[in-house]
PDB file of C-alpha atoms in Angstrom:
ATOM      1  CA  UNK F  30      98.760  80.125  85.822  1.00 66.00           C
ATOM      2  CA  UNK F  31      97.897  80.293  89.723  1.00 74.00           C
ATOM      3  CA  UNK F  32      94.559  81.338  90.834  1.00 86.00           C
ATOM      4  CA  UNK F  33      92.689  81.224  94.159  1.00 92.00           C
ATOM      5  CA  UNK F  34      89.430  82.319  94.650  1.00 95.00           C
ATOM      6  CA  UNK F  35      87.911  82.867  98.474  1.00 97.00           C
ATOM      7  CA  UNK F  36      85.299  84.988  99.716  1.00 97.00           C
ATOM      8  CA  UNK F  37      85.625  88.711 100.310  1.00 96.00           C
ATOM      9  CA  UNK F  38      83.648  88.879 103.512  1.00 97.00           C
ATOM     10  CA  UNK F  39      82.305  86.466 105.983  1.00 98.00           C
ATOM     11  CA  UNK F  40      79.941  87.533 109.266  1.00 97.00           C
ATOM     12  CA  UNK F  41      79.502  85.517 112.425  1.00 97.00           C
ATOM     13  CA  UNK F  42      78.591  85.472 115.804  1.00 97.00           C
ATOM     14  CA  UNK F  43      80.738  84.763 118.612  1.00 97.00           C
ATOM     15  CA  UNK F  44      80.598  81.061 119.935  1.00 97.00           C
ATOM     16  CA  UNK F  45      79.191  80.536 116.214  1.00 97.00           C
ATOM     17  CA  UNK F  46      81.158  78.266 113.884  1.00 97.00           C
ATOM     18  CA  UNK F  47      82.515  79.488 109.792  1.00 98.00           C
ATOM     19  CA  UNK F  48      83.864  77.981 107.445  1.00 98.00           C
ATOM     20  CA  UNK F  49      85.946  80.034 104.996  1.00 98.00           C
ATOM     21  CA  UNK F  50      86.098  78.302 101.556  1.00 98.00           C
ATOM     22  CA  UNK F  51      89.280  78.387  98.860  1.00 97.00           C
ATOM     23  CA  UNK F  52      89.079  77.054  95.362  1.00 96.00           C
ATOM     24  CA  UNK F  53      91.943  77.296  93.465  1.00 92.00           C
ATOM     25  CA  UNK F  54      93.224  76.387  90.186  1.00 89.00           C
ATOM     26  CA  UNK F  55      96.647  74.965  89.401  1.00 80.00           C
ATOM     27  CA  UNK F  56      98.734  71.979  89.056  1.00 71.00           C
ATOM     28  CA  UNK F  57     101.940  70.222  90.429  1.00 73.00           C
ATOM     29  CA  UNK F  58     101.438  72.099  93.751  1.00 74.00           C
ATOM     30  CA  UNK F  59     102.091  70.211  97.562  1.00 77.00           C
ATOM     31  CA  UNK F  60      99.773  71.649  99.860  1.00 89.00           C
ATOM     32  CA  UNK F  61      97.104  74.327 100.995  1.00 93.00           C
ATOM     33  CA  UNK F  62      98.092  76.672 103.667  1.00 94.00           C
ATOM     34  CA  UNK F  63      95.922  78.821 105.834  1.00 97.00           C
ATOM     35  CA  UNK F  64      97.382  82.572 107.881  1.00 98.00           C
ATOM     36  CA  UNK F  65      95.255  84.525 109.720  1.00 98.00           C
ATOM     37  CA  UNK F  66      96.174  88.189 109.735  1.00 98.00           C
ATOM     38  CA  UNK F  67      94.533  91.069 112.136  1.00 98.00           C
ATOM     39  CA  UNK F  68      94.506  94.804 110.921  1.00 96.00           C
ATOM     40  CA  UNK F  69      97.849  96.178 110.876  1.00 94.00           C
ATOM     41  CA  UNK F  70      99.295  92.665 111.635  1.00 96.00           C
ATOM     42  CA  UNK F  71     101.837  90.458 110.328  1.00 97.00           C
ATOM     43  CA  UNK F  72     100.316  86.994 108.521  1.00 97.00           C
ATOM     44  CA  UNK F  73     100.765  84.564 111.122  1.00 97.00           C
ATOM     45  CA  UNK F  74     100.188  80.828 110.206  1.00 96.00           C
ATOM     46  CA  UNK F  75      97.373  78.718 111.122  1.00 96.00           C
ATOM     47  CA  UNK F  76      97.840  75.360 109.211  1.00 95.00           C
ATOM     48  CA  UNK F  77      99.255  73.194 106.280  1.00 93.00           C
ATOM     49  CA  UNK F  78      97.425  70.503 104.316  1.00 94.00           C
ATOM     50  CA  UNK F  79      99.229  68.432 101.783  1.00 90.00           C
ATOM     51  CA  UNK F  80      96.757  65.346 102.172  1.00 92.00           C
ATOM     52  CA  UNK F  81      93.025  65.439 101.469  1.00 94.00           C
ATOM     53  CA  UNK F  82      91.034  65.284 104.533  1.00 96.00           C
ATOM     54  CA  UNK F  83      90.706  67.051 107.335  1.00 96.00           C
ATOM     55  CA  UNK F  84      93.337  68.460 110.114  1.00 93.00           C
ATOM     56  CA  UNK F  85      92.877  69.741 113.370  1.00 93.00           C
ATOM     57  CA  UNK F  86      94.350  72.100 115.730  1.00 89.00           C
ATOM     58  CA  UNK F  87      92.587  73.319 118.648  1.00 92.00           C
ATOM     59  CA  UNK F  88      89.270  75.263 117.325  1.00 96.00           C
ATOM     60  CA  UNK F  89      90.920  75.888 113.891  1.00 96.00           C
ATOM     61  CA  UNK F  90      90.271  72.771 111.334  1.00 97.00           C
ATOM     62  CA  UNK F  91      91.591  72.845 107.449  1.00 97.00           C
ATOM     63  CA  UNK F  92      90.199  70.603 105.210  1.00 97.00           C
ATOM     64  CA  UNK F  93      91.727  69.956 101.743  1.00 96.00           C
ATOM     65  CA  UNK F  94      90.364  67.891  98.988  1.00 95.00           C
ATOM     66  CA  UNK F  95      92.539  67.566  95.551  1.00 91.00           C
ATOM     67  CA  UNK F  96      89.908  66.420  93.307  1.00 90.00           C
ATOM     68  CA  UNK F  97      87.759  69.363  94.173  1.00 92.00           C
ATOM     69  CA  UNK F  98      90.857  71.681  93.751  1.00 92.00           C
ATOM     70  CA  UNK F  99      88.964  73.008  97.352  1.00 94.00           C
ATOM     71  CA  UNK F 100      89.833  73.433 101.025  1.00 97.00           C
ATOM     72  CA  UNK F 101      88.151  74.881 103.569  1.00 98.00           C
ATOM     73  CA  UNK F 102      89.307  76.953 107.290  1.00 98.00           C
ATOM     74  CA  UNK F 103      87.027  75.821 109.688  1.00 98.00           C
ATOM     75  CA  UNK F 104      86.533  77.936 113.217  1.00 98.00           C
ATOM     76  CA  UNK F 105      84.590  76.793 115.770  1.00 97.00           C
ATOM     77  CA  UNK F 106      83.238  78.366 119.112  1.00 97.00           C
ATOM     78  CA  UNK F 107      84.186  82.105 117.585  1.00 98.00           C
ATOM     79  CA  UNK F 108      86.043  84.650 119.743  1.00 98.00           C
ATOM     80  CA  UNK F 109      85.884  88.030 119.161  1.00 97.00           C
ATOM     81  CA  UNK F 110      89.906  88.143 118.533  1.00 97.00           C
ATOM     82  CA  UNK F 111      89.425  85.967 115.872  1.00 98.00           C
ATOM     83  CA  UNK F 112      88.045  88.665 113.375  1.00 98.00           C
ATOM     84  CA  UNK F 113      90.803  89.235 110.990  1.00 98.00           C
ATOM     85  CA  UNK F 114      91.527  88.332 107.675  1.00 98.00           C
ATOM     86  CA  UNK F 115      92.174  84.632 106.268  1.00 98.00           C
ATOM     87  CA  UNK F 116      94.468  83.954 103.607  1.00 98.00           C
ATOM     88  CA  UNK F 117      94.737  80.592 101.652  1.00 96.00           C
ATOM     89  CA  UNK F 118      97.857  80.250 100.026  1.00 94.00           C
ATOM     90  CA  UNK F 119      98.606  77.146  97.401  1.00 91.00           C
ATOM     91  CA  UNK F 120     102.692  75.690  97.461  1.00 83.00           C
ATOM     92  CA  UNK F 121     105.129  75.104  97.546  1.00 74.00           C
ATOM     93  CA  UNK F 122     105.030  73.600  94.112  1.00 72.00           C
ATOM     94  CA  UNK F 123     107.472  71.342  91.663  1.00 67.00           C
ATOM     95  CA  UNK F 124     107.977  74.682  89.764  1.00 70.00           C
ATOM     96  CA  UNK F 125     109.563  75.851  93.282  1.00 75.00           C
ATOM     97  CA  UNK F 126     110.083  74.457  96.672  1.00 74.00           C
ATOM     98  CA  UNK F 127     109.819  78.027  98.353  1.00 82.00           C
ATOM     99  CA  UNK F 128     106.760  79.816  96.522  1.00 87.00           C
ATOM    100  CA  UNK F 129     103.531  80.397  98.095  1.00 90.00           C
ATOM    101  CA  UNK F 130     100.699  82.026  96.072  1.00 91.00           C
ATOM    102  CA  UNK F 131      98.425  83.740  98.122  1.00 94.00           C
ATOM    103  CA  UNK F 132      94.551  83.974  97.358  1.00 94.00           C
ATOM    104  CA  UNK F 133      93.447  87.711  98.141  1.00 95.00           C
ATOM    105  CA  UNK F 134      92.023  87.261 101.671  1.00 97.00           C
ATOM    106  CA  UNK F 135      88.645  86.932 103.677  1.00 98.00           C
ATOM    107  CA  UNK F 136      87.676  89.341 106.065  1.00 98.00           C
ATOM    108  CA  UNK F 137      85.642  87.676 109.000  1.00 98.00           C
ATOM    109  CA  UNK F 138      83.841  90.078 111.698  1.00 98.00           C
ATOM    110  CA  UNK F 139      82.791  88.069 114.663  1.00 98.00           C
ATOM    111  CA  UNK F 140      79.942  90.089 116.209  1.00 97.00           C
ATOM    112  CA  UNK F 141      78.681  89.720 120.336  1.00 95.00           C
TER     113      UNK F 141
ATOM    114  CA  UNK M  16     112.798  87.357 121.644  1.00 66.00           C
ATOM    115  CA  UNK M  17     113.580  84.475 118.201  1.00 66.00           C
ATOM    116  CA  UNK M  18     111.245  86.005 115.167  1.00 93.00           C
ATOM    117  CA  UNK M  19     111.463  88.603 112.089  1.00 97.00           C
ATOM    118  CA  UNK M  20     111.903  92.143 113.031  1.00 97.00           C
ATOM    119  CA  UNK M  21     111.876  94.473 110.422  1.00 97.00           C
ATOM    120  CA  UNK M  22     113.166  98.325 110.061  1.00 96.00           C
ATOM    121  CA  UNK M  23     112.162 101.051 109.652  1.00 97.00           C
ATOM    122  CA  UNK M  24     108.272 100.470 110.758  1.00 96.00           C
ATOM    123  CA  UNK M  25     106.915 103.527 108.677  1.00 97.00           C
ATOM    124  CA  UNK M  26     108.512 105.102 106.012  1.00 97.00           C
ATOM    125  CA  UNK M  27     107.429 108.280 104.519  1.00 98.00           C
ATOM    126  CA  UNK M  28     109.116 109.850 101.333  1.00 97.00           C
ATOM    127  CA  UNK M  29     108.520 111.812  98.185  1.00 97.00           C
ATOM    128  CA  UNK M  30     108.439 110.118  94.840  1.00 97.00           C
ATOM    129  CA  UNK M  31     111.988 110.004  92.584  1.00 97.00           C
ATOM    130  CA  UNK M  32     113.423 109.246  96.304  1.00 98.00           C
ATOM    131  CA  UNK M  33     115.516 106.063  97.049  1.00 98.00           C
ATOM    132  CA  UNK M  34     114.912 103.992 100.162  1.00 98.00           C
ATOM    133  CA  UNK M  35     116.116 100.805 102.311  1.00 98.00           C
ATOM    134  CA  UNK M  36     113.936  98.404 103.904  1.00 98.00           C
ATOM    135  CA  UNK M  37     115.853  95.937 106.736  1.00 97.00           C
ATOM    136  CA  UNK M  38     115.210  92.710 107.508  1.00 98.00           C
ATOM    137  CA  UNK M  39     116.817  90.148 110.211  1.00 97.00           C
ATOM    138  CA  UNK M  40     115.624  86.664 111.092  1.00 97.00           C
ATOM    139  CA  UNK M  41     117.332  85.005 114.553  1.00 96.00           C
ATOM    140  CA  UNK M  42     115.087  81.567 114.020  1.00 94.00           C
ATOM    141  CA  UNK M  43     117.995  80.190 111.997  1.00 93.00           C
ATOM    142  CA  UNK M  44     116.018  79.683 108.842  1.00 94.00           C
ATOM    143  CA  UNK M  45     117.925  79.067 105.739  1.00 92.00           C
ATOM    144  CA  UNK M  46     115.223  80.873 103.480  1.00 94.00           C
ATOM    145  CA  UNK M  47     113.811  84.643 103.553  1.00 95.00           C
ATOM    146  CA  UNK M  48     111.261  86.477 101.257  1.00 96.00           C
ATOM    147  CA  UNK M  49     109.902  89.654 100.325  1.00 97.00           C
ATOM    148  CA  UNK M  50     106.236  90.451  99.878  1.00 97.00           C
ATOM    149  CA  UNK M  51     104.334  93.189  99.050  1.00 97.00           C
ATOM    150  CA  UNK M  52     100.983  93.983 100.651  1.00 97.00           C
ATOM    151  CA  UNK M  53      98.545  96.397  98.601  1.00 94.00           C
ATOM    152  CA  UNK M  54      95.906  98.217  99.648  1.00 91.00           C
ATOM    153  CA  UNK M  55      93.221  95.663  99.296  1.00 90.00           C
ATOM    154  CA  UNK M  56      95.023  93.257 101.195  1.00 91.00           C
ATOM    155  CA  UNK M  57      96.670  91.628  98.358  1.00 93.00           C
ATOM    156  CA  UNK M  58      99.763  89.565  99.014  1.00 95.00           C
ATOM    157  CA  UNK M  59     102.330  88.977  96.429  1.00 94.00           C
ATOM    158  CA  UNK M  60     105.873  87.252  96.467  1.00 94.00           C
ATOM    159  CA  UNK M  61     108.607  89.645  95.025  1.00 95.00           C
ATOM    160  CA  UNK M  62     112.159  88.214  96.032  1.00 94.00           C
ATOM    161  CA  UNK M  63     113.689  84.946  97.909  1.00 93.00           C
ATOM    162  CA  UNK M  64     116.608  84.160  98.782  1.00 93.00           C
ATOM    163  CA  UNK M  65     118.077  80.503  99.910  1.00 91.00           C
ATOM    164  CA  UNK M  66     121.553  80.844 101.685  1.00 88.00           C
ATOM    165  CA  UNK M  67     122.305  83.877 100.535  1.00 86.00           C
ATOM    166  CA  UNK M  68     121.152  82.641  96.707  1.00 90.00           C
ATOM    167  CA  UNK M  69     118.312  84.611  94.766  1.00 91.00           C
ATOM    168  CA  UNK M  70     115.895  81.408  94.012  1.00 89.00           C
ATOM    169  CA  UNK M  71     112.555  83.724  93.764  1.00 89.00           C
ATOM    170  CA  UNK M  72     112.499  86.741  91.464  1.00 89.00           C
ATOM    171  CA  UNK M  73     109.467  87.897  90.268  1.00 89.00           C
ATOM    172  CA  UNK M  74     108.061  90.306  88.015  1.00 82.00           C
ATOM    173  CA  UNK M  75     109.447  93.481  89.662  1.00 88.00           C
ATOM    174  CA  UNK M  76     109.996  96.592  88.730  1.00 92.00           C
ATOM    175  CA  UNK M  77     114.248  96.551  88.659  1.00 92.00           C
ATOM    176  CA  UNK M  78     114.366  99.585  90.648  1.00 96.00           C
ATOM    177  CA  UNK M  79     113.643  97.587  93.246  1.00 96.00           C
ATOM    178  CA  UNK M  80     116.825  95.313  94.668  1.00 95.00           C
ATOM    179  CA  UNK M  81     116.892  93.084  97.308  1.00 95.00           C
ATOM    180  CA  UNK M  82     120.202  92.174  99.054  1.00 94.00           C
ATOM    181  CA  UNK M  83     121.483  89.379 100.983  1.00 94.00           C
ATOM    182  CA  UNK M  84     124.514  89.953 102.954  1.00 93.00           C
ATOM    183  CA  UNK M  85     124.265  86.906 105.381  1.00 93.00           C
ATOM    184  CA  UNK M  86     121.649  84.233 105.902  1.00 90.00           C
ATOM    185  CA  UNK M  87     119.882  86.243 108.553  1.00 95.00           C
ATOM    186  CA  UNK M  88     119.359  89.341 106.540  1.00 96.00           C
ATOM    187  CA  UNK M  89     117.685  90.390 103.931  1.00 97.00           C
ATOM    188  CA  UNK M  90     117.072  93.835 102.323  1.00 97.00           C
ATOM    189  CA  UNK M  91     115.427  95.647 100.020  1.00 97.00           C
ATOM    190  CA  UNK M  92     116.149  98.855  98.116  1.00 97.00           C
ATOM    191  CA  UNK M  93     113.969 100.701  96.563  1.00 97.00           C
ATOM    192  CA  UNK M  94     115.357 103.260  93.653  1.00 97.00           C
ATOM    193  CA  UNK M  95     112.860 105.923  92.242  1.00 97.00           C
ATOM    194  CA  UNK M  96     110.105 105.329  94.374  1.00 97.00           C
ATOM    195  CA  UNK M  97     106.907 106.076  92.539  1.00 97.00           C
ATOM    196  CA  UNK M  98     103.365 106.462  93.989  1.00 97.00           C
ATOM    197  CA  UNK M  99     102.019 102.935  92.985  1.00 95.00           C
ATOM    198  CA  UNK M 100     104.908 101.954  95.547  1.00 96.00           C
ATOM    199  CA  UNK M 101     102.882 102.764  98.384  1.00 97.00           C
ATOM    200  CA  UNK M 102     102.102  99.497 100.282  1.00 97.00           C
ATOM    201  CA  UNK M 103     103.368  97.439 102.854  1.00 98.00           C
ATOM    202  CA  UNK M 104     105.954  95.367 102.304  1.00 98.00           C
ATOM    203  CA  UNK M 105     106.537  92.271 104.424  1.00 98.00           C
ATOM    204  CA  UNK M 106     109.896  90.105 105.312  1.00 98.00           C
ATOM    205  CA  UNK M 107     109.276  86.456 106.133  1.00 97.00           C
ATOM    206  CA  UNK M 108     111.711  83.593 106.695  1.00 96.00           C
ATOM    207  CA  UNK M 109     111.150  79.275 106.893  1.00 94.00           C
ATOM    208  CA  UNK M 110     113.313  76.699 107.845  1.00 90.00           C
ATOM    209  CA  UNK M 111     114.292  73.662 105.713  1.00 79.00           C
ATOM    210  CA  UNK M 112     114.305  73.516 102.471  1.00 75.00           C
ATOM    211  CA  UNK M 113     110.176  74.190 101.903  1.00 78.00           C
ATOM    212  CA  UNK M 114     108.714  77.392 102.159  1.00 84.00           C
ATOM    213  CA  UNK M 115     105.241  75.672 103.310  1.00 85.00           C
ATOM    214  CA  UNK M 116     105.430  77.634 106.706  1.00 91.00           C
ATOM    215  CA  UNK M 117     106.271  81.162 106.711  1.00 94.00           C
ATOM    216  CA  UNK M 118     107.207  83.126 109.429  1.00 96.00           C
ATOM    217  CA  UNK M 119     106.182  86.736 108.945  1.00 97.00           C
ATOM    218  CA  UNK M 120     108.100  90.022 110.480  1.00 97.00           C
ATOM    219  CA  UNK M 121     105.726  92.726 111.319  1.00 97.00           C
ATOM    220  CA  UNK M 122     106.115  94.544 107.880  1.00 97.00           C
ATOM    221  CA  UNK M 123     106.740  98.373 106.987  1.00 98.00           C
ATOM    222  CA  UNK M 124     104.574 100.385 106.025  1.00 98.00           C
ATOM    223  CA  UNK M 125     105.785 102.493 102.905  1.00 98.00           C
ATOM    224  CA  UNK M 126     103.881 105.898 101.819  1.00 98.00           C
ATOM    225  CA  UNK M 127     105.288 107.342  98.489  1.00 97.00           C
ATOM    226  CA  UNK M 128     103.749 111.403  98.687  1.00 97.00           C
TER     227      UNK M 128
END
């Protein structure tokens, strides 16, 4: 099967930089995605990795690495907007183009 | 405004009740999904469909259906409702033929009393 593994609950201070890890186990999959998702919010996405190293966009980095079956959400220069809850999610796979599994979220609270 | 809307928002009902959740997408994706949202966040693929075709069906209870009348919709009926229903439930759509990025509608959020 599909498992992902991140943790529950990260703390940081604003202008501070996190990093929100995701392990996962499985096999035959293309790419690690990241969506951010505020209380009583829709998932929104952040960013797709489907080759190991590292990929920008703005203050938001992912890094992926396949041999490690590990990627990281990086956040730099933390906002107070930007506590919410980060979901990796592992697909789409050879099993099926469309499928994303979601890992079960991390809660980040950026404090003044 | 081009995204996923969703309808109704909130939906309150009594258990043994059957429901409809509505879904349209005007971003001209060929691909929509249902997910379920428990209450510790948890986010779980139920249905897909791909030009109308079911290509995602996972293990569901089969009260619940999903429909898809046109590309651009997507529904989901709920027969029965029981308590361990009670989450939200999210539509989502992606262009192309990868799922890889998801576009999210705002969800509804379903209380079973």
């Amino acid at each position: 099967g599909q498992s992902l593994e991140q943790p529950s609950e990260v703390t940081a201070v604003e202008g501070a930089i996190v990093q929100i890890n995701c392990t996962y186990q499985t096999s035959g999959f293309y790419g690690l995605s990241w969506y951010q998702q505020h209380d009583g919010g829709a998932p929104t996405f952040l960013s797709y990795n489907a080759l190991d190293g590292l990929e920008e966009t703005g203050r938001f980095s992912s890094f992926l690495s396949r041999s490690d079956s590990y990627g990281y959400l990086l956040l730099q220069e933390l906002q107070m907007k930007d506590s919410a809850s980060y979901f990796c999610a592992v697909g789409p796979s050879m099993d099926s183009s469309y499928k994303l599994i979601f890992g079960s979220g991390t809660r980040l609270l950026v404090r003044p | 405004d081009t995204a996923v809307s969703q309808t109704p928002k909130y939906l309150v009902t009594q258990m043994g009740n059957d429901k409809s959740i509505k879904c349209e997408q005007n971003l001209g994706h060929d691909t929509m999904y249902w997910y379920k949202q428990d209450s510790k966040k948890f986010l779980k693929i139920m249905f897909s469909y791909n030009n109308k075709e079911l290509i995602i069906n996972e293990t569901v209870p089969n009260r619940f259906s999903p429909k898809s009348p046109d590309k651009a919709h997507l529904n989901l009926h709920i027969n029965s409702l029981e308590l361990g229903d009670s989450a939200v439930y999210f539509c989502a759509s992606s262009p192309g033929t990868s799922g890889r990025r998801q576009y999210f509608g705002p969800g509804t959020r379903l209380t079973v009393t």
